[in-house]
Amino acid sequence: MTSVRSAAGVALPPIRLAVERARQEALRRELDGCQLLAGIWCHGFTVAQLRSIRASLPSTARLLVAKNSDLAAAVEGTRWESLRPCARGMNAWLFVRSDEIPPALRPYRDFQKEWRLQLNDFTGAVYEGRLYGPDDFAQLEAMPTRVQSYQYLLGCLQMPAVSVLAALRARQEAMVQADKPPAEDAAPAPAPEQ
């Protein structure tokens, strides 16, 4: 007869392995369609604080607390693999499924200011295959939104057309002025008195 301890020792590793694989697969599903993956050092965060951050995020962003080893295994062999060095310490992971990056990062910055958590900063991010370190987040936060990009593009397309229309309108007004007889324009000047 085998002991309960030996039977449990045999059964637990496959269960643990299955749970670990399930967590990694859940992270891989989060990466599908993701535009940006960022790590946030969350040492000392309370559950209420994490809920507060999650509530303030846009619908296209999701914040997960996951084991670094699970995330490292999930990103292995993907375009997110360069983030593996940032998977150290206590991290929460921000998955952004839109190219609207600044609106997804702003709620955490607001949270940092509100709670005065200057040490709990971004540990790194990958956007378009490039690794951004903690010092490079200003570039991500200053990126124009899609609406701003469209406005700029529309302005660039409109300016030549506006310039052409202004030149045509000026030419037309000059031609109208040239066609008018001088008598219509002004009354004859009175003779000067001496």
mmCIF file of C-alpha atoms in Angstrom:
data_model
loop_
_atom_site.group_PDB
_atom_site.id
_atom_site.type_symbol
_atom_site.label_atom_id
_atom_site.label_comp_id
_atom_site.label_asym_id
_atom_site.label_seq_id
_atom_site.Cartn_x
_atom_site.Cartn_y
_atom_site.Cartn_z
ATOM 1 C CA MET A 1 0.000 0.000 0.000
ATOM 2 C CA THR A 2 1.378 3.397 -0.933
ATOM 3 C CA SER A 3 1.253 6.298 1.425
ATOM 4 C CA VAL A 4 -0.855 9.375 0.811
ATOM 5 C CA ARG A 5 2.284 11.475 0.828
ATOM 6 C CA SER A 6 3.929 9.528 -1.996
ATOM 7 C CA ALA A 7 0.714 9.475 -4.047
ATOM 8 C CA ALA A 8 0.280 13.227 -3.617
ATOM 9 C CA GLY A 9 3.926 13.820 -4.536
ATOM 10 C CA VAL A 10 3.415 11.999 -7.807
ATOM 11 C CA ALA A 11 0.123 13.762 -8.632
ATOM 12 C CA LEU A 12 1.072 17.345 -7.737
ATOM 13 C CA PRO A 13 3.847 18.094 -10.241
ATOM 14 C CA PRO A 14 1.662 17.414 -13.289
ATOM 15 C CA ILE A 15 -1.116 19.512 -11.754
ATOM 16 C CA ARG A 16 1.293 22.360 -11.057
ATOM 17 C CA LEU A 17 2.662 22.062 -14.569
ATOM 18 C CA ALA A 18 -0.859 22.162 -16.010
ATOM 19 C CA VAL A 19 -1.721 25.255 -13.970
ATOM 20 C CA GLU A 20 1.515 26.948 -15.045
ATOM 21 C CA ARG A 21 0.821 26.169 -18.702
ATOM 22 C CA ALA A 22 -2.730 27.481 -18.348
ATOM 23 C CA ARG A 23 -1.434 30.779 -16.920
ATOM 24 C CA GLN A 24 1.099 31.083 -19.753
ATOM 25 C CA GLU A 25 -1.580 30.366 -22.348
ATOM 26 C CA ALA A 26 -3.806 33.053 -20.811
ATOM 27 C CA LEU A 27 -0.931 35.527 -21.151
ATOM 28 C CA ARG A 28 -0.380 34.484 -24.785
ATOM 29 C CA ARG A 29 -4.069 35.181 -25.477
ATOM 30 C CA GLU A 30 -3.637 38.638 -23.949
ATOM 31 C CA LEU A 31 -0.733 39.263 -26.331
ATOM 32 C CA ASP A 32 -2.914 38.568 -29.391
ATOM 33 C CA GLY A 33 -3.793 41.921 -30.921
ATOM 34 C CA CYS A 34 -1.712 43.759 -28.349
ATOM 35 C CA GLN A 35 0.038 46.930 -29.551
ATOM 36 C CA LEU A 36 2.040 47.704 -26.399
ATOM 37 C CA LEU A 37 3.139 45.624 -23.438
ATOM 38 C CA ALA A 38 4.488 47.529 -20.457
ATOM 39 C CA GLY A 39 5.734 46.456 -17.047
ATOM 40 C CA ILE A 40 4.895 48.463 -13.934
ATOM 41 C CA TRP A 41 6.836 47.963 -10.728
ATOM 42 C CA CYS A 42 4.015 47.342 -8.255
ATOM 43 C CA HIS A 43 5.890 46.581 -5.027
ATOM 44 C CA GLY A 44 3.677 47.474 -2.090
ATOM 45 C CA PHE A 45 0.462 48.054 -4.036
ATOM 46 C CA THR A 46 -2.733 47.171 -2.273
ATOM 47 C CA VAL A 47 -5.641 45.409 -3.914
ATOM 48 C CA ALA A 48 -7.628 48.652 -3.703
ATOM 49 C CA GLN A 49 -4.883 50.537 -5.532
ATOM 50 C CA LEU A 50 -4.757 47.934 -8.319
ATOM 51 C CA ARG A 51 -8.547 48.131 -8.641
ATOM 52 C CA SER A 52 -8.312 51.905 -8.841
ATOM 53 C CA ILE A 53 -5.765 51.716 -11.663
ATOM 54 C CA ARG A 54 -7.829 49.119 -13.547
ATOM 55 C CA ALA A 55 -10.984 51.211 -13.224
ATOM 56 C CA SER A 56 -9.267 54.260 -14.725
ATOM 57 C CA LEU A 57 -7.809 52.476 -17.759
ATOM 58 C CA PRO A 58 -9.499 52.790 -21.153
ATOM 59 C CA SER A 59 -11.394 49.768 -22.452
ATOM 60 C CA THR A 60 -8.515 48.941 -24.808
ATOM 61 C CA ALA A 61 -6.040 48.440 -21.956
ATOM 62 C CA ARG A 62 -5.830 45.719 -19.347
ATOM 63 C CA LEU A 63 -3.625 45.473 -16.260
ATOM 64 C CA LEU A 64 -2.645 42.006 -15.027
ATOM 65 C CA VAL A 65 -0.470 40.866 -12.182
ATOM 66 C CA ALA A 66 1.371 37.760 -13.363
ATOM 67 C CA LYS A 67 4.428 35.832 -12.378
ATOM 68 C CA ASN A 68 7.514 37.015 -14.226
ATOM 69 C CA SER A 69 8.449 33.440 -15.137
ATOM 70 C CA ASP A 70 5.026 32.918 -16.736
ATOM 71 C CA LEU A 71 5.326 36.130 -18.719
ATOM 72 C CA ALA A 72 8.881 35.281 -19.787
ATOM 73 C CA ALA A 73 7.686 31.885 -21.039
ATOM 74 C CA ALA A 74 4.676 33.457 -22.802
ATOM 75 C CA VAL A 75 6.753 36.026 -24.714
ATOM 76 C CA GLU A 76 9.510 33.589 -25.675
ATOM 77 C CA GLY A 77 9.931 33.523 -29.445
ATOM 78 C CA THR A 78 7.554 36.451 -30.041
ATOM 79 C CA ARG A 79 8.062 40.113 -30.878
ATOM 80 C CA TRP A 80 7.664 40.820 -27.151
ATOM 81 C CA GLU A 81 10.729 38.779 -26.164
ATOM 82 C CA SER A 82 12.911 41.860 -25.714
ATOM 83 C CA LEU A 83 10.858 42.654 -22.580
ATOM 84 C CA ARG A 84 12.201 39.601 -20.723
ATOM 85 C CA PRO A 85 14.985 41.541 -18.914
ATOM 86 C CA CYS A 86 12.280 43.756 -17.376
ATOM 87 C CA ALA A 87 10.541 40.727 -15.858
ATOM 88 C CA ARG A 88 12.258 41.036 -12.494
ATOM 89 C CA GLY A 89 10.793 41.975 -9.152
ATOM 90 C CA MET A 90 7.135 42.703 -8.469
ATOM 91 C CA ASN A 91 5.484 43.649 -11.755
ATOM 92 C CA ALA A 92 2.047 44.290 -13.098
ATOM 93 C CA TRP A 93 1.707 44.083 -16.866
ATOM 94 C CA LEU A 94 -0.207 46.584 -18.976
ATOM 95 C CA PHE A 95 -1.574 45.156 -22.229
ATOM 96 C CA VAL A 96 -2.746 47.849 -24.680
ATOM 97 C CA ARG A 97 -4.825 46.683 -27.646
ATOM 98 C CA SER A 98 -4.972 50.004 -29.459
ATOM 99 C CA ASP A 99 -2.520 52.350 -31.074
ATOM 100 C CA GLU A 100 -3.810 55.051 -28.723
ATOM 101 C CA ILE A 101 -0.786 54.724 -26.437
ATOM 102 C CA PRO A 102 -0.763 58.028 -24.459
ATOM 103 C CA PRO A 103 -4.391 57.659 -23.264
ATOM 104 C CA ALA A 104 -3.528 54.159 -22.020
ATOM 105 C CA LEU A 105 -0.436 55.328 -20.097
ATOM 106 C CA ARG A 106 -1.932 58.535 -18.671
ATOM 107 C CA PRO A 107 -4.181 56.861 -16.031
ATOM 108 C CA TYR A 108 -1.164 55.262 -14.379
ATOM 109 C CA ARG A 109 0.747 58.566 -14.374
ATOM 110 C CA ASP A 110 -2.278 60.227 -12.771
ATOM 111 C CA PHE A 111 -2.396 57.412 -10.217
ATOM 112 C CA GLN A 112 1.299 57.943 -9.438
ATOM 113 C CA LYS A 113 0.738 61.653 -8.803
ATOM 114 C CA GLU A 114 -2.378 61.053 -6.725
ATOM 115 C CA TRP A 115 -0.715 58.470 -4.466
ATOM 116 C CA ARG A 116 2.772 60.078 -4.612
ATOM 117 C CA LEU A 117 4.389 56.864 -5.843
ATOM 118 C CA GLN A 118 7.429 58.092 -7.720
ATOM 119 C CA LEU A 119 9.390 54.870 -7.161
ATOM 120 C CA ASN A 120 6.658 52.647 -8.588
ATOM 121 C CA ASP A 121 7.339 53.469 -12.214
ATOM 122 C CA PHE A 122 7.286 51.676 -15.534
ATOM 123 C CA THR A 123 10.039 49.066 -15.774
ATOM 124 C CA GLY A 124 9.967 48.844 -19.556
ATOM 125 C CA ALA A 125 7.727 48.406 -22.566
ATOM 126 C CA VAL A 126 7.743 46.991 -26.064
ATOM 127 C CA TYR A 127 5.999 48.922 -28.811
ATOM 128 C CA GLU A 128 6.366 48.042 -32.496
ATOM 129 C CA GLY A 129 9.138 45.575 -31.642
ATOM 130 C CA ARG A 130 11.288 48.163 -29.875
ATOM 131 C CA LEU A 131 12.167 48.016 -26.188
ATOM 132 C CA TYR A 132 11.558 51.252 -24.267
ATOM 133 C CA GLY A 133 13.325 51.582 -20.938
ATOM 134 C CA PRO A 134 12.008 53.567 -17.980
ATOM 135 C CA ASP A 135 13.725 56.715 -19.260
ATOM 136 C CA ASP A 136 12.154 56.374 -22.729
ATOM 137 C CA PHE A 137 8.525 56.561 -21.624
ATOM 138 C CA ALA A 138 8.384 60.286 -22.348
ATOM 139 C CA GLN A 139 8.549 59.363 -26.056
ATOM 140 C CA LEU A 140 5.587 57.007 -25.711
ATOM 141 C CA GLU A 141 3.575 59.484 -23.678
ATOM 142 C CA ALA A 142 4.221 62.301 -26.173
ATOM 143 C CA MET A 143 3.128 60.292 -29.197
ATOM 144 C CA PRO A 144 0.184 61.816 -31.048
ATOM 145 C CA THR A 145 -3.116 60.002 -30.841
ATOM 146 C CA ARG A 146 -4.779 58.714 -33.981
ATOM 147 C CA VAL A 147 -7.112 61.734 -34.089
ATOM 148 C CA GLN A 148 -4.184 64.143 -33.784
ATOM 149 C CA SER A 149 -2.336 62.296 -36.564
ATOM 150 C CA TYR A 150 -5.378 62.492 -38.818
ATOM 151 C CA GLN A 151 -5.794 66.195 -38.084
ATOM 152 C CA TYR A 152 -2.154 66.844 -38.974
ATOM 153 C CA LEU A 153 -2.417 64.776 -42.138
ATOM 154 C CA LEU A 154 -5.617 66.516 -43.183
ATOM 155 C CA GLY A 155 -3.960 69.881 -42.552
ATOM 156 C CA CYS A 156 -0.998 68.850 -44.712
ATOM 157 C CA LEU A 157 -3.334 67.823 -47.497
ATOM 158 C CA GLN A 158 -5.476 70.962 -47.229
ATOM 159 C CA MET A 159 -2.667 73.530 -47.228
ATOM 160 C CA PRO A 160 -1.653 73.117 -50.886
ATOM 161 C CA ALA A 161 -5.293 73.238 -51.958
ATOM 162 C CA VAL A 162 -5.913 76.378 -49.885
ATOM 163 C CA SER A 163 -2.804 78.002 -51.367
ATOM 164 C CA VAL A 164 -3.903 77.197 -54.925
ATOM 165 C CA LEU A 165 -7.404 78.545 -54.256
ATOM 166 C CA ALA A 166 -5.984 81.735 -52.747
ATOM 167 C CA ALA A 167 -3.728 82.249 -55.799
ATOM 168 C CA LEU A 168 -6.635 81.647 -58.194
ATOM 169 C CA ARG A 169 -8.889 84.012 -56.238
ATOM 170 C CA ALA A 170 -6.204 86.742 -56.253
ATOM 171 C CA ARG A 171 -5.717 86.301 -60.003
ATOM 172 C CA GLN A 172 -9.454 86.506 -60.603
ATOM 173 C CA GLU A 173 -9.723 89.707 -58.538
ATOM 174 C CA ALA A 174 -6.775 91.205 -60.438
ATOM 175 C CA MET A 175 -8.463 90.414 -63.766
ATOM 176 C CA VAL A 176 -11.724 91.979 -62.579
ATOM 177 C CA GLN A 177 -9.846 95.119 -61.497
ATOM 178 C CA ALA A 178 -8.108 95.308 -64.892
ATOM 179 C CA ASP A 179 -11.437 95.050 -66.754
ATOM 180 C CA LYS A 180 -13.067 97.967 -64.909
ATOM 181 C CA PRO A 181 -12.857 101.356 -66.657
ATOM 182 C CA PRO A 182 -11.075 104.015 -64.617
ATOM 183 C CA ALA A 183 -14.145 106.339 -64.627
ATOM 184 C CA GLU A 184 -16.163 103.862 -62.637
ATOM 185 C CA ASP A 185 -13.577 103.488 -59.972
ATOM 186 C CA ALA A 186 -13.220 107.090 -58.849
ATOM 187 C CA ALA A 187 -14.705 110.490 -59.549
ATOM 188 C CA PRO A 188 -12.378 112.971 -61.271
ATOM 189 C CA ALA A 189 -10.240 114.801 -58.810
ATOM 190 C CA PRO A 190 -11.096 118.509 -58.404
ATOM 191 C CA ALA A 191 -8.633 120.983 -59.727
ATOM 192 C CA PRO A 192 -6.362 122.415 -57.141
ATOM 193 C CA GLU A 193 -7.072 126.027 -56.113
ATOM 194 C CA GLN A 194 -4.405 128.666 -56.409
#
